Amino acid sequence: MQKRMEDIEIKYIYLQKTVDDLNVVVIEQQKEIRELKATLMLLGKKLQDISSMEPFDPDEKPPHY
């Protein structure tokens, strides 16, 4: 019985370590997701700004001609 209890305690310790390690990974991924969302929002805003500009005509002469 004592040996069995020790085995269970050892397995519990390893499981707790695994949970702690996974928690660190999840926290890092949440941070990265927040950063990626912010970048995506910024790129979306820039794309909207570019889309609202007048279209470029390659045949049009520059104003100094």
Short mmCIF file of C-alpha atoms in Angstrom, two decimals:
data_model
loop_
_atom_site.label_atom_id
_atom_site.label_comp_id
_atom_site.label_asym_id
_atom_site.label_seq_id
_atom_site.Cartn_x
_atom_site.Cartn_y
_atom_site.Cartn_z
CA MET A 1 0.00 0.00 0.00
CA GLN A 2 2.82 2.42 0.89
CA LYS A 3 4.62 1.78 -2.42
CA ARG A 4 1.42 2.34 -4.35
CA MET A 5 0.83 5.65 -2.56
CA GLU A 6 4.39 6.77 -3.35
CA ASP A 7 3.88 5.89 -7.02
CA ILE A 8 0.68 7.92 -7.11
CA GLU A 9 2.40 10.90 -5.45
CA ILE A 10 5.27 10.73 -7.95
CA LYS A 11 2.84 10.63 -10.87
CA TYR A 12 0.93 13.56 -9.38
CA ILE A 13 4.14 15.60 -9.12
CA TYR A 14 4.97 14.90 -12.78
CA LEU A 15 1.42 15.78 -13.83
CA GLN A 16 1.55 19.03 -11.87
CA LYS A 17 4.85 19.92 -13.59
CA THR A 18 3.27 19.19 -16.97
CA VAL A 19 0.29 21.39 -16.15
CA ASP A 20 2.59 24.21 -15.04
CA ASP A 21 4.66 23.90 -18.24
CA LEU A 22 1.53 23.93 -20.39
CA ASN A 23 0.23 26.96 -18.52
CA VAL A 24 3.42 28.85 -19.42
CA VAL A 25 2.93 27.92 -23.08
CA VAL A 26 -0.71 29.07 -23.02
CA ILE A 27 0.26 32.42 -21.47
CA GLU A 28 2.95 32.95 -24.14
CA GLN A 29 0.49 32.06 -26.90
CA GLN A 30 -2.11 34.47 -25.51
CA LYS A 31 0.47 37.26 -25.58
CA GLU A 32 1.44 36.39 -29.15
CA ILE A 33 -2.22 36.29 -30.23
CA ARG A 34 -2.78 39.76 -28.73
CA GLU A 35 0.27 41.10 -30.61
CA LEU A 36 -0.84 39.47 -33.87
CA LYS A 37 -4.36 40.91 -33.49
CA ALA A 38 -2.91 44.38 -32.94
CA THR A 39 -0.71 44.01 -36.03
CA LEU A 40 -3.66 42.77 -38.08
CA MET A 41 -5.78 45.74 -36.98
CA LEU A 42 -2.97 48.14 -37.93
CA LEU A 43 -2.51 46.52 -41.34
CA GLY A 44 -6.27 46.58 -41.92
CA LYS A 45 -6.34 50.32 -41.14
CA LYS A 46 -3.42 50.97 -43.48
CA LEU A 47 -5.13 48.96 -46.22
CA GLN A 48 -8.31 51.01 -45.79
CA ASP A 49 -6.28 54.22 -46.01
CA ILE A 50 -4.58 53.03 -49.19
CA SER A 51 -7.88 51.87 -50.69
CA SER A 52 -9.45 55.28 -50.13
CA MET A 53 -6.69 57.06 -52.06
CA GLU A 54 -7.17 58.06 -55.68
CA PRO A 55 -6.19 55.32 -58.12
CA PHE A 56 -2.76 55.63 -59.70
CA ASP A 57 -2.72 56.24 -63.45
CA PRO A 58 0.64 55.13 -64.91
CA ASP A 59 0.05 57.21 -68.08
CA GLU A 60 -0.54 60.45 -66.19
CA LYS A 61 2.36 62.91 -66.35
CA PRO A 62 3.71 64.26 -63.06
CA PRO A 63 2.58 67.83 -62.22
CA HIS A 64 5.99 69.35 -63.05
CA TYR A 65 5.72 68.45 -66.77
#
